[in-house]
mmCIF file with all atom_site columns, C-alpha atoms in Angstrom:
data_model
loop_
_atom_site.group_PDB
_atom_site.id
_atom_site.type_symbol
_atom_site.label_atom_id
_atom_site.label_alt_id
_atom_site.label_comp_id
_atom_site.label_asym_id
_atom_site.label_entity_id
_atom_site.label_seq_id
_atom_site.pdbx_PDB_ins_code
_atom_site.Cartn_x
_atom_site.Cartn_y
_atom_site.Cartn_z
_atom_site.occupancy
_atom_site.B_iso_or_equiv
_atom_site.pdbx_formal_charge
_atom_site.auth_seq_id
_atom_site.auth_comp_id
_atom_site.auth_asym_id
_atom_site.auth_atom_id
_atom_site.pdbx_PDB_model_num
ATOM 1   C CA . UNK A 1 1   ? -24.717 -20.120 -10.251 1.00 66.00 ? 1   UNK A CA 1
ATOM 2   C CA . UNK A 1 2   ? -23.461 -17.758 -12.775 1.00 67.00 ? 2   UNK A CA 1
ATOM 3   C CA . UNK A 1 3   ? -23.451 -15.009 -9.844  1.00 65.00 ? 3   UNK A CA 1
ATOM 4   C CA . UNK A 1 4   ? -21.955 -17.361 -7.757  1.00 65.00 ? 4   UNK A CA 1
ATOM 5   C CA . UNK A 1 5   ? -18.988 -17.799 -9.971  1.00 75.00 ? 5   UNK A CA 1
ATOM 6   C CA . UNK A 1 6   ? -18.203 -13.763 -10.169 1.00 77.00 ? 6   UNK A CA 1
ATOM 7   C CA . UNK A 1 7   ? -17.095 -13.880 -6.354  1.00 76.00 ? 7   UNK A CA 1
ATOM 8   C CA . UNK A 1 8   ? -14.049 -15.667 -7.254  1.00 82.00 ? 8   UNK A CA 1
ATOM 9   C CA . UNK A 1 9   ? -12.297 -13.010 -9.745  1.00 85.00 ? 9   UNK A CA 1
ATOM 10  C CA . UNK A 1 10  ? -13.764 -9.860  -7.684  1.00 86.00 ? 10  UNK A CA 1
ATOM 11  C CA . UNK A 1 11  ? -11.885 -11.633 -4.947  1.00 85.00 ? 11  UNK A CA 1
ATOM 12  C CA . UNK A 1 12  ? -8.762  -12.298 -6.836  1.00 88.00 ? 12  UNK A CA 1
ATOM 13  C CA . UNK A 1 13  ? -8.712  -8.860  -8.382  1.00 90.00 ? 13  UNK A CA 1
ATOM 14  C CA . UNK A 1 14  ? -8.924  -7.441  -4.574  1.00 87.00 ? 14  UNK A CA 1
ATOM 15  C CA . UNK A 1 15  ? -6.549  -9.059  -3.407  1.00 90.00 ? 15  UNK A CA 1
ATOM 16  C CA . UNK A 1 16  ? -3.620  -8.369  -6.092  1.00 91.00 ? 16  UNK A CA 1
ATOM 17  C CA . UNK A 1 17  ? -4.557  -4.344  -5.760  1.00 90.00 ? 17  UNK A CA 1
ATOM 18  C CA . UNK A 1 18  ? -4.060  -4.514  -2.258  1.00 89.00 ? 18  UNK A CA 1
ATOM 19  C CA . UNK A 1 19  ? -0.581  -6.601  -2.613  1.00 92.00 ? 19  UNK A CA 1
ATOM 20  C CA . UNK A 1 20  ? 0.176   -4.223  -5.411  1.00 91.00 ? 20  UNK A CA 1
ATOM 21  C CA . UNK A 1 21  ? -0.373  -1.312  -3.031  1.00 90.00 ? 21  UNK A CA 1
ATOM 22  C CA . UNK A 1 22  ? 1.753   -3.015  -0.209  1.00 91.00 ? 22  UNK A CA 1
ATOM 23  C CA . UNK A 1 23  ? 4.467   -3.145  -2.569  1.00 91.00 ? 23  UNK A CA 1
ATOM 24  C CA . UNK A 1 24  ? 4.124   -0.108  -3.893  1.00 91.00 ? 24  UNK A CA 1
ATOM 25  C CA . UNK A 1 25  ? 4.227   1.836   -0.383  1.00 90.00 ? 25  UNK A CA 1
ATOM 26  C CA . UNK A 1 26  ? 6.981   -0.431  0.557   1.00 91.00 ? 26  UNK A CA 1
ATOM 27  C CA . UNK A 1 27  ? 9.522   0.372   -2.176  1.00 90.00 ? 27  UNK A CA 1
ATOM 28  C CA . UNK A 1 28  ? 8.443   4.153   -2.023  1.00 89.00 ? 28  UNK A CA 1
ATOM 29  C CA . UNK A 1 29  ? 6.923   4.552   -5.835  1.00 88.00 ? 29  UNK A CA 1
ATOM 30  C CA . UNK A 1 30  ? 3.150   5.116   -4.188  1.00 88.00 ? 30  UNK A CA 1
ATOM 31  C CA . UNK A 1 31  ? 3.156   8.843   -6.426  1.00 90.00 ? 31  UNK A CA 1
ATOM 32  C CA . UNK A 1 32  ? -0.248  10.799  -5.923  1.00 89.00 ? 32  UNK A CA 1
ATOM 33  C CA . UNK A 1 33  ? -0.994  9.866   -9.469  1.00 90.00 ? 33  UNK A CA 1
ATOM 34  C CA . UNK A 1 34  ? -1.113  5.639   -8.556  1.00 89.00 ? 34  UNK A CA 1
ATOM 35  C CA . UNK A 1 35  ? -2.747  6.317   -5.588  1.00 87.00 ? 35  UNK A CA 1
ATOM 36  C CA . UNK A 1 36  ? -5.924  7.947   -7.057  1.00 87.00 ? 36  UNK A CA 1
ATOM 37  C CA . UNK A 1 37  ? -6.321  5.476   -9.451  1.00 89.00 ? 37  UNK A CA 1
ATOM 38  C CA . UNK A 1 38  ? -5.764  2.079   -6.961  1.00 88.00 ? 38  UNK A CA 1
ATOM 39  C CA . UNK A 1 39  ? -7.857  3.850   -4.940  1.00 85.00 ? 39  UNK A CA 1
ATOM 40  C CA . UNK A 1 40  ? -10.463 4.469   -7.726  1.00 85.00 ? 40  UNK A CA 1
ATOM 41  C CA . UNK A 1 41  ? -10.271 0.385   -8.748  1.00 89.00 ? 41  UNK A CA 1
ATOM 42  C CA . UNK A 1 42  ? -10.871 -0.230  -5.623  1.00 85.00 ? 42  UNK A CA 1
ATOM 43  C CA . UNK A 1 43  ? -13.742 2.025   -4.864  1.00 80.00 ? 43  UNK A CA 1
ATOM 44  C CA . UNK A 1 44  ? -14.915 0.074   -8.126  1.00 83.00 ? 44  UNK A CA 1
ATOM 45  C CA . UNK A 1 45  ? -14.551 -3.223  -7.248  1.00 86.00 ? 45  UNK A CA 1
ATOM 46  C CA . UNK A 1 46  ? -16.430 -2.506  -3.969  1.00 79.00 ? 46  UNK A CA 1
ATOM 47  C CA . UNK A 1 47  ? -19.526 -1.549  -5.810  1.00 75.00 ? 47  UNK A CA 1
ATOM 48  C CA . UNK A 1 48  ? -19.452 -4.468  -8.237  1.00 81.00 ? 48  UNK A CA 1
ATOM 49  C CA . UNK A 1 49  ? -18.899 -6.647  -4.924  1.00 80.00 ? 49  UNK A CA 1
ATOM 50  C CA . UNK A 1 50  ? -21.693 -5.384  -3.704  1.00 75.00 ? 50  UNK A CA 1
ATOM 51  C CA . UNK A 1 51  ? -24.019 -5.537  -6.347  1.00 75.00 ? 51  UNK A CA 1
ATOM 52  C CA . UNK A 1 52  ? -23.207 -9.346  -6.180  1.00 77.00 ? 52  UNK A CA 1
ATOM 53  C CA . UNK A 1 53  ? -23.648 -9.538  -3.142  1.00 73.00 ? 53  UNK A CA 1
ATOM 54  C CA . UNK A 1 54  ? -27.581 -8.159  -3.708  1.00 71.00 ? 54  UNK A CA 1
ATOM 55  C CA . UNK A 1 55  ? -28.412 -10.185 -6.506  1.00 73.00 ? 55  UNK A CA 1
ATOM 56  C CA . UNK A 1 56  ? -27.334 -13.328 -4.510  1.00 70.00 ? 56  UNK A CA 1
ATOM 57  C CA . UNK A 1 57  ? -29.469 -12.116 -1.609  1.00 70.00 ? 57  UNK A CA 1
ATOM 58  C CA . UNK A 1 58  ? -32.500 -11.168 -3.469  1.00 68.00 ? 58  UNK A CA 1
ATOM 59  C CA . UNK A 1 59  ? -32.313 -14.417 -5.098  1.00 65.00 ? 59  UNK A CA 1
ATOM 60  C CA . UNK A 1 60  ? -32.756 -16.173 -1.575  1.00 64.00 ? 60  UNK A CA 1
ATOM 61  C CA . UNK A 1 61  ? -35.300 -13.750 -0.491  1.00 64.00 ? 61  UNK A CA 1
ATOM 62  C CA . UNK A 1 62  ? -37.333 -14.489 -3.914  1.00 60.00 ? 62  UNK A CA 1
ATOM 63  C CA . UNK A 1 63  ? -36.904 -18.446 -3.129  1.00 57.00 ? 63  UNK A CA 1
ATOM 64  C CA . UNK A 1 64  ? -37.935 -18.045 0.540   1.00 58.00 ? 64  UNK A CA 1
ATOM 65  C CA . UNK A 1 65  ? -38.280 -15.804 3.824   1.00 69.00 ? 65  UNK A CA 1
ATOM 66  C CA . UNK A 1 66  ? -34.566 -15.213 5.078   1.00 77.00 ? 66  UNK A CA 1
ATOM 67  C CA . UNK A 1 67  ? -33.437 -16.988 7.828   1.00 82.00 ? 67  UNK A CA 1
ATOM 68  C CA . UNK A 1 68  ? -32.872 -14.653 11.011  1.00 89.00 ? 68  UNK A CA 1
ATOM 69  C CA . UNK A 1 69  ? -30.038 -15.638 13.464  1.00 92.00 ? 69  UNK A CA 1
ATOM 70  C CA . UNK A 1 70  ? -30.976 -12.970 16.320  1.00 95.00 ? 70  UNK A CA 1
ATOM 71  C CA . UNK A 1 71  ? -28.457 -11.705 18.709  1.00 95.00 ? 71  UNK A CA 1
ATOM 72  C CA . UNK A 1 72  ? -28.815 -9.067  21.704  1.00 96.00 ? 72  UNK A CA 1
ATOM 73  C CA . UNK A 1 73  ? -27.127 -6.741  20.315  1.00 97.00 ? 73  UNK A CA 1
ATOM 74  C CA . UNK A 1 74  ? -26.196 -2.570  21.515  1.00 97.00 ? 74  UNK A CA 1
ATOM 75  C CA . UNK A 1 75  ? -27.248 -1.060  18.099  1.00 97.00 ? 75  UNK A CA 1
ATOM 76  C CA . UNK A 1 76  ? -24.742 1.760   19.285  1.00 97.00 ? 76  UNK A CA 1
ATOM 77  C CA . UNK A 1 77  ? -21.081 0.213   19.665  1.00 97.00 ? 77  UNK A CA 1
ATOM 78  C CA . UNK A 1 78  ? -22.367 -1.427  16.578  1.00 97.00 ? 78  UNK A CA 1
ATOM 79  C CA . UNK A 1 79  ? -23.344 1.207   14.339  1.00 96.00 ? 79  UNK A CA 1
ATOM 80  C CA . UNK A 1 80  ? -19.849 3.286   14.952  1.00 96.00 ? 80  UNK A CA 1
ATOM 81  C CA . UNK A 1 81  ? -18.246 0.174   14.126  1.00 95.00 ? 81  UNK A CA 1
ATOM 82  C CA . UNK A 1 82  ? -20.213 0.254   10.895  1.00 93.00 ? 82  UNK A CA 1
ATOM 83  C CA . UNK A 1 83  ? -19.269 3.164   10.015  1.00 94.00 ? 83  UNK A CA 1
ATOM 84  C CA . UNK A 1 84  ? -15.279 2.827   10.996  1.00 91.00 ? 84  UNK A CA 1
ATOM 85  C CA . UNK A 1 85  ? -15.040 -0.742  8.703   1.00 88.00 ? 85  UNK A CA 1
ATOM 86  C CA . UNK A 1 86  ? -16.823 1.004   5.861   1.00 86.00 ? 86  UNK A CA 1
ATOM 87  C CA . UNK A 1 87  ? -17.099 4.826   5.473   1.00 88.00 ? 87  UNK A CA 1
ATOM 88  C CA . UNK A 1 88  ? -13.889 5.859   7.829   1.00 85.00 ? 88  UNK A CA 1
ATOM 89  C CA . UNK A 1 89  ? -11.807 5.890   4.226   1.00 78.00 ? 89  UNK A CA 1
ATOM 90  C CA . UNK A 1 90  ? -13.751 7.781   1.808   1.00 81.00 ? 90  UNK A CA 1
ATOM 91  C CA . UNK A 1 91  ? -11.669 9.000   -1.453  1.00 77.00 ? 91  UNK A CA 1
ATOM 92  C CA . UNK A 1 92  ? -13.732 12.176  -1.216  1.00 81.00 ? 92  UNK A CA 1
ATOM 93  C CA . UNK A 1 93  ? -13.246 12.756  2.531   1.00 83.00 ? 93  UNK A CA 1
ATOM 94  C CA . UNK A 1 94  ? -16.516 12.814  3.565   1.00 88.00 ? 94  UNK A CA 1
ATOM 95  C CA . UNK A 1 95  ? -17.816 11.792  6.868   1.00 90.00 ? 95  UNK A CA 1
ATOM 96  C CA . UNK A 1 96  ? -20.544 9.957   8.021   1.00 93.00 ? 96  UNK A CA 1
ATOM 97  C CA . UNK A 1 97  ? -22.346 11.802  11.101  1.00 94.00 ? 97  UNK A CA 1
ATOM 98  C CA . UNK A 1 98  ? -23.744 9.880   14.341  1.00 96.00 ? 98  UNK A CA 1
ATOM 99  C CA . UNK A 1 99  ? -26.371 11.433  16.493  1.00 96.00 ? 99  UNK A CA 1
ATOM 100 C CA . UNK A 1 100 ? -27.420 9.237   19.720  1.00 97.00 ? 100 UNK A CA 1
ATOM 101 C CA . UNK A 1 101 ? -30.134 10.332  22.415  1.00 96.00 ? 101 UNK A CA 1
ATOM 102 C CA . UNK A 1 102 ? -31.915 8.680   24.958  1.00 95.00 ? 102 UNK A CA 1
ATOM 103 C CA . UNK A 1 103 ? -31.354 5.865   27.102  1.00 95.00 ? 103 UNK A CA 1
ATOM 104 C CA . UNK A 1 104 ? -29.394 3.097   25.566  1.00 95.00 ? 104 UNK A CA 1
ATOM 105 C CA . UNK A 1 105 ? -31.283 -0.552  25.386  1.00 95.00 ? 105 UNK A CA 1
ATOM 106 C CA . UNK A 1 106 ? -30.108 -3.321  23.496  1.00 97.00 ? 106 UNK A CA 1
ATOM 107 C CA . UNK A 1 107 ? -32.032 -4.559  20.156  1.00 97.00 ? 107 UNK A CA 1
ATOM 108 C CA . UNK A 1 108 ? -32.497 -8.388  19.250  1.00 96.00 ? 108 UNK A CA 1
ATOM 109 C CA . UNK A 1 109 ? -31.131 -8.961  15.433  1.00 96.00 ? 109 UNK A CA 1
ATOM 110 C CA . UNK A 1 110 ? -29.424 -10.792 13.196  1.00 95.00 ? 110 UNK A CA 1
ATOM 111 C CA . UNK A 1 111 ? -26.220 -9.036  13.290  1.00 95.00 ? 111 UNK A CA 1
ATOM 112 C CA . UNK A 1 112 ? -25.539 -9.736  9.566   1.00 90.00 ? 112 UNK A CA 1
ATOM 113 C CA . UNK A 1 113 ? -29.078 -8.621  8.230   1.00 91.00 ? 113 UNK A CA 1
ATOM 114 C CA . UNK A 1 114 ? -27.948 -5.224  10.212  1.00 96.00 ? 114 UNK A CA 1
ATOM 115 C CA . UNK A 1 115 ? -24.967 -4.525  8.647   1.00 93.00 ? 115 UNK A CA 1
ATOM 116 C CA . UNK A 1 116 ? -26.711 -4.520  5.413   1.00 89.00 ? 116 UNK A CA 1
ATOM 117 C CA . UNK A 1 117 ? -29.531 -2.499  6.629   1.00 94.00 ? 117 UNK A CA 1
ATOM 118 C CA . UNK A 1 118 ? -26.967 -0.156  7.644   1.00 95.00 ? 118 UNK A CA 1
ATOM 119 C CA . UNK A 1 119 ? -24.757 -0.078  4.652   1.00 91.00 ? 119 UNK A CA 1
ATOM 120 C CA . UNK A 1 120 ? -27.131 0.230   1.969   1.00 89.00 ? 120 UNK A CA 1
ATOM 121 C CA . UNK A 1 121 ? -29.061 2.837   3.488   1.00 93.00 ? 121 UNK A CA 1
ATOM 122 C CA . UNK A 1 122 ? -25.474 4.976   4.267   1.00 93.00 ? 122 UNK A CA 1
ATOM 123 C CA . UNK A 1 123 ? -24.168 4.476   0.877   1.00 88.00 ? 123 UNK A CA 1
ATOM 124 C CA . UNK A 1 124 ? -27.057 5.506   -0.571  1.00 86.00 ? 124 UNK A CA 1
ATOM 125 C CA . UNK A 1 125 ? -27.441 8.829   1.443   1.00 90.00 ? 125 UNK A CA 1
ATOM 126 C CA . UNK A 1 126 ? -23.744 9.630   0.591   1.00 89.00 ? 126 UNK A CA 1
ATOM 127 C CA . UNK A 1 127 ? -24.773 8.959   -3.489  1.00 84.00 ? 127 UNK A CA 1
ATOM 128 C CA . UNK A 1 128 ? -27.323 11.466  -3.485  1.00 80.00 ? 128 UNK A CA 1
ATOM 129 C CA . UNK A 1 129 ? -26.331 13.776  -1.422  1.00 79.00 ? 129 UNK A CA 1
ATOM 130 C CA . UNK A 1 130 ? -24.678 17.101  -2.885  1.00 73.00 ? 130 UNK A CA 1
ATOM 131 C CA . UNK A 1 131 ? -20.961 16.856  -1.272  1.00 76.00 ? 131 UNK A CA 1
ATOM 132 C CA . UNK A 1 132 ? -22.229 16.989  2.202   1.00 83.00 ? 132 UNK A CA 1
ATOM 133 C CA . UNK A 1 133 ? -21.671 14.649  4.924   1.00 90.00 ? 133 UNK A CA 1
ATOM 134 C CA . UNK A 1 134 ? -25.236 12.334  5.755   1.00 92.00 ? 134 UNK A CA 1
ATOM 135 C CA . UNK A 1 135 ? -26.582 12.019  9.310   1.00 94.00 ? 135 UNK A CA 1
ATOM 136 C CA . UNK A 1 136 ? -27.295 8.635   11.153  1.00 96.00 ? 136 UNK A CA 1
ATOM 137 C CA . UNK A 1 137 ? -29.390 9.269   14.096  1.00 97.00 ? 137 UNK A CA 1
ATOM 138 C CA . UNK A 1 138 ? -30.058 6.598   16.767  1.00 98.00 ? 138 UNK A CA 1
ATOM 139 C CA . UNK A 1 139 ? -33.219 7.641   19.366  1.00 97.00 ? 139 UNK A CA 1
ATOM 140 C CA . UNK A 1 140 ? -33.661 5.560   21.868  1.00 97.00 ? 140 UNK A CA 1
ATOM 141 C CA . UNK A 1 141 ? -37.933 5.739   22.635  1.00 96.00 ? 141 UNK A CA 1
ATOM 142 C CA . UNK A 1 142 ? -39.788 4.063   25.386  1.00 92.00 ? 142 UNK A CA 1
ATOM 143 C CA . UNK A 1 143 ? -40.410 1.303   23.822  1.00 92.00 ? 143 UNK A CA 1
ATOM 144 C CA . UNK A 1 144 ? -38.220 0.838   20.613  1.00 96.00 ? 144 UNK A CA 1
ATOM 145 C CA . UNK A 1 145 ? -35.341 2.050   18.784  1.00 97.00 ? 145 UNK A CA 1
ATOM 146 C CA . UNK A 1 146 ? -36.088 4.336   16.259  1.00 98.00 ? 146 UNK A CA 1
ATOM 147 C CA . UNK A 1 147 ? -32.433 4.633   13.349  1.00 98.00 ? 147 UNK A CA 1
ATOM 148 C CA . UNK A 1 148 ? -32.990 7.628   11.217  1.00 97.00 ? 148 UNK A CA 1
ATOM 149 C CA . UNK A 1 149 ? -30.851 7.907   7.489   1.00 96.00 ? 149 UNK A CA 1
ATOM 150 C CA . UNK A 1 150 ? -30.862 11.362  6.244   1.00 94.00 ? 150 UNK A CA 1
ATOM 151 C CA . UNK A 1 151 ? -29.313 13.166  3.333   1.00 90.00 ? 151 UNK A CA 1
ATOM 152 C CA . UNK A 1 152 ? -29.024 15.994  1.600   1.00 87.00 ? 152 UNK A CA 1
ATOM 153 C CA . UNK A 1 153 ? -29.880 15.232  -2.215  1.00 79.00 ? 153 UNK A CA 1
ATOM 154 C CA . UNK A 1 154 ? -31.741 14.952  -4.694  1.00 77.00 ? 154 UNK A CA 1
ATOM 155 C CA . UNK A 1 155 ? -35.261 13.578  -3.044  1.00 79.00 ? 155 UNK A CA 1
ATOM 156 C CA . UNK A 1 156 ? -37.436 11.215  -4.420  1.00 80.00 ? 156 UNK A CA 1
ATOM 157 C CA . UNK A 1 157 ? -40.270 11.920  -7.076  1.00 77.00 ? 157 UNK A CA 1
ATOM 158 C CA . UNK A 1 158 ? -43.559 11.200  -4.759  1.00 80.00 ? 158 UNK A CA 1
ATOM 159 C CA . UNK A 1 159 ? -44.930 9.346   -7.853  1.00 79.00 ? 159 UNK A CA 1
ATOM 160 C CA . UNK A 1 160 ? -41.546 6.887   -7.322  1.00 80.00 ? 160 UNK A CA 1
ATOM 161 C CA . UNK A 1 161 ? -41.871 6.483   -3.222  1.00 78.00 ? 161 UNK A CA 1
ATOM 162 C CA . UNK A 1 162 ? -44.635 3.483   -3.252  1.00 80.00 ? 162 UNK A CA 1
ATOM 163 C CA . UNK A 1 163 ? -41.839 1.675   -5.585  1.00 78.00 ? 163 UNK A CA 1
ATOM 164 C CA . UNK A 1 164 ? -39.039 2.599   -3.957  1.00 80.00 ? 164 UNK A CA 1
ATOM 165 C CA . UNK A 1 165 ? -38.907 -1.258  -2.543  1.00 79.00 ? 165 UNK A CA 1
ATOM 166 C CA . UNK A 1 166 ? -39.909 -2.866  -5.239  1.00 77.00 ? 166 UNK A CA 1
ATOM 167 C CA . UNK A 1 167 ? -36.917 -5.139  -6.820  1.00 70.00 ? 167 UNK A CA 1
ATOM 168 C CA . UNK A 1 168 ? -34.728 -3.386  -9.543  1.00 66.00 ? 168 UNK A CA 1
ATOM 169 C CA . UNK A 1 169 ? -37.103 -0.416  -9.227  1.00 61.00 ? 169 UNK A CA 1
ATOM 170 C CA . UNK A 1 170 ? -35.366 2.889   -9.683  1.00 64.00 ? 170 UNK A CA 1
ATOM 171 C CA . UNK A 1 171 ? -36.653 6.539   -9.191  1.00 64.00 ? 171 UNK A CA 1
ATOM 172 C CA . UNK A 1 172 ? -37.027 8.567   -12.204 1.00 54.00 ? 172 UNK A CA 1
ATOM 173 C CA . UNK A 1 173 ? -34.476 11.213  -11.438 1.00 57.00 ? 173 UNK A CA 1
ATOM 174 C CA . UNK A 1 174 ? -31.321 9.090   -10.247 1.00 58.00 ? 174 UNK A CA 1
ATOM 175 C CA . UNK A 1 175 ? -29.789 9.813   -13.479 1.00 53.00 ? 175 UNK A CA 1
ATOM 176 C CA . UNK A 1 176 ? -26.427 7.500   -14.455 1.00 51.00 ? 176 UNK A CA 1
ATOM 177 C CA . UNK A 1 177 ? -25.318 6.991   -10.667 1.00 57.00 ? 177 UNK A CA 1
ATOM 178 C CA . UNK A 1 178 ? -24.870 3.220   -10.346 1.00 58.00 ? 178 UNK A CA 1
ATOM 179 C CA . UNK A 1 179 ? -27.288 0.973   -9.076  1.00 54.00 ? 179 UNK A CA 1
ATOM 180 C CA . UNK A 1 180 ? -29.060 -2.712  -9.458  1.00 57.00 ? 180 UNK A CA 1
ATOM 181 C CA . UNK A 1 181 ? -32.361 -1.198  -7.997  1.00 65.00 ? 181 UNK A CA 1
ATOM 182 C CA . UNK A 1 182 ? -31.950 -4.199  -5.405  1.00 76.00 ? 182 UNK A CA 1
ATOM 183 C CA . UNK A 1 183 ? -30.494 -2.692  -2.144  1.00 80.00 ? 183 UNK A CA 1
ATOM 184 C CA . UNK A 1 184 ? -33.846 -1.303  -0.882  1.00 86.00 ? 184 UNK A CA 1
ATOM 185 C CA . UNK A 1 185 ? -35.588 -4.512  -1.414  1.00 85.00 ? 185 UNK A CA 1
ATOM 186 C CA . UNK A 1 186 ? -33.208 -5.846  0.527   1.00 87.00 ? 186 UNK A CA 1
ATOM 187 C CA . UNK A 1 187 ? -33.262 -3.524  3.163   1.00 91.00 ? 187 UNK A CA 1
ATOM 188 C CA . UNK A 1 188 ? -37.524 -3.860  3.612   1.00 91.00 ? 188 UNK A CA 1
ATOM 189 C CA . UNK A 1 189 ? -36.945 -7.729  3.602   1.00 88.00 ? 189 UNK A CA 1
ATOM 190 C CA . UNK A 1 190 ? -34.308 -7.686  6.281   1.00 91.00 ? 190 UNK A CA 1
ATOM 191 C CA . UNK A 1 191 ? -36.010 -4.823  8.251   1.00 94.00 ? 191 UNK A CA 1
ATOM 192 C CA . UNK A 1 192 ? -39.387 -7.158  8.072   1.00 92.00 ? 192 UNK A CA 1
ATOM 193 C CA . UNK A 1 193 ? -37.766 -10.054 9.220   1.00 91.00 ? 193 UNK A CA 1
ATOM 194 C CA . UNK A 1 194 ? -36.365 -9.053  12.059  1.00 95.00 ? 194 UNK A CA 1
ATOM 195 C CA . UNK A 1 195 ? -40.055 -7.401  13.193  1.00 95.00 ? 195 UNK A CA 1
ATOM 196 C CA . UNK A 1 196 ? -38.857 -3.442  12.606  1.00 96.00 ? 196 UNK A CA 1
ATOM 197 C CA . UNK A 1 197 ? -40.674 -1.259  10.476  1.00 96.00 ? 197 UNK A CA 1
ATOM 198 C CA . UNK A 1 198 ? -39.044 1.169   7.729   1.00 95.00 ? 198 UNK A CA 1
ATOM 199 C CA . UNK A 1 199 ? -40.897 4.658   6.292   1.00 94.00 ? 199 UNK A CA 1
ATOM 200 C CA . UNK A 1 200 ? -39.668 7.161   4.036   1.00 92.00 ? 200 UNK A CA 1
ATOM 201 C CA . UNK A 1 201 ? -40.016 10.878  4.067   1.00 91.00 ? 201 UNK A CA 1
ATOM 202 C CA . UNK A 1 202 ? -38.419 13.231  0.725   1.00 86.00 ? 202 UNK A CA 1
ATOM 203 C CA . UNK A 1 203 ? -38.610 16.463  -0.657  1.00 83.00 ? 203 UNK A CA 1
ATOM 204 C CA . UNK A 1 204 ? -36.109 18.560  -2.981  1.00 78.00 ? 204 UNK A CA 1
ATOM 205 C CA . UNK A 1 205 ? -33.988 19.118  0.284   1.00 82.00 ? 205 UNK A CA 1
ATOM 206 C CA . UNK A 1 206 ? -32.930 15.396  0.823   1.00 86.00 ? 206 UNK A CA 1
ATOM 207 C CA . UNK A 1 207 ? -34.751 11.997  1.727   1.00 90.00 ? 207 UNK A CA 1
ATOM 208 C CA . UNK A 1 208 ? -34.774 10.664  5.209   1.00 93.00 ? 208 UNK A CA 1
ATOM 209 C CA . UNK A 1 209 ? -35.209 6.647   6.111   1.00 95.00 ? 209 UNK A CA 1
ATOM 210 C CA . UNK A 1 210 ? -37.118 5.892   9.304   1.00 97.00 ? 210 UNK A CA 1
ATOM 211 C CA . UNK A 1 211 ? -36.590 2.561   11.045  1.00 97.00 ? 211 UNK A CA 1
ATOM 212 C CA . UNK A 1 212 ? -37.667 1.093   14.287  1.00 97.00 ? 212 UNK A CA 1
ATOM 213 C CA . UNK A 1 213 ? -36.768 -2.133  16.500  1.00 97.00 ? 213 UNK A CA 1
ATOM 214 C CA . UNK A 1 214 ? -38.438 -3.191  19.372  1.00 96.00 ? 214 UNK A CA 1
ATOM 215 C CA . UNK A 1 215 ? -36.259 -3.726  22.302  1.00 96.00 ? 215 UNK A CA 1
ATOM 216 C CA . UNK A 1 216 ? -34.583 -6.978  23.450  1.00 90.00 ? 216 UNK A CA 1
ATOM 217 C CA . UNK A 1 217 ? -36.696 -7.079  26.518  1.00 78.00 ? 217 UNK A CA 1
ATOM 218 C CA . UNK A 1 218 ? -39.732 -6.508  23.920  1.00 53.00 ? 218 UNK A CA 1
ATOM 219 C CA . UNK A 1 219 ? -39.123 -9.396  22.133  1.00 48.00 ? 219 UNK A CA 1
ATOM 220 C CA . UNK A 1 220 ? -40.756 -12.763 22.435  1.00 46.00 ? 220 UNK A CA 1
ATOM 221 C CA . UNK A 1 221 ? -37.982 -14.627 21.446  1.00 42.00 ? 221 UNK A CA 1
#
């Protein structure tokens, strides 16, 4: 309830930056120096949104299994619209890469489940990684999609990778970058749910996130 109740302000707060920064373009005072910082609160707010936003969801996923509402869905056309909605606009400029090869097929998922599959895995590559831009690659198999997450940072202890989906877990070496410890829970639960399997691989080069999806036509619902 008490989570619950956050949403409201976050919201609020959102809202009057982005009227502030309508105005503020409008009337011509947008200097370099207000930019950087609106743009800063709301880089801010985002996170705090989104750690929310995980604490609500692990709290369902604690009381019960989540609820899928699969959809045939091209994991492609999706995926680019992904990253335009949410990593097009970086303050720091950097780009999220898309690699696709193979055949296109369509995936059965719950569309919502996927976006947050997506995002947490994305924002967590660009986190780590040393100023350089992460890769999503999407291979399309024989018989399933296989989604790929890499970065470039600071890897994973080995001792930490059987924990790494464990709820508020947190690898030894992540230092003061911010972080609930939730989003990979999250991610396994979703990933589980909608019968695709997740892996990860790390070494002092970068980590890389495996997932797979059967195909729509591989489904038996």
């Amino acid at each position: 309830m008490a989570t619950h109740e956050f949403k409201t302000p976050i919201t609020a707060i959102s809202s009057s930056i982005e009227l502030l920064e309508t105005k503020m373009q409008r009337d011509e005072l947008m200097l370099p120096f207000y930019e950087r910082n609106l743009s800063r609160i709301k880089e801010e707010i985002t996170i705090l949104s989104n750690m929310v936003d995980d604490i609500l969801i692990s709290g369902s996923i604690i009381a019960s299994s989540p609820v899928t509402h699969p959809e045939v869905t091209d994991a492609t056309t999706f995926t680019r619209t992904i990253k335009q909605q949410y990593f097009d606009q970086r303050p720091d400029k950097r780009l999220l890469k898309i690699k696709i090869s193979g055949t296109r097929q369509d995936i059965y998922i719950d569309r919502s489940q996927f976006t947050s599959i997506l995002t947490n895995l994305v924002s967590n590559a660009f986190k780590y990684s040393h100023g350089k831009n992460p890769l999503l690659s999407l291979h399309y198999r024989k018989k399933y999609l296989c989604i790929k997450i890499k970065d470039n940072g600071i890897g994973i202890p080995e001792k930490d990778i059987r924990l790494l989906f464990t709820p508020f877990f947190r690898a030894g070496n992540v230092g003061a970058r911010e972080g609930a410890g939730l989003g990979l829970a999250i991610v396994k639960c979703f990933v589980n749910a909608n019968n695709g399997t997740i892996a990860v691989s790390s070494d002092t080069t970068g980590t890389v996130f495996t997932i797979t999806f059967p195909y729509a036509t591989d489904t038996s619902s």
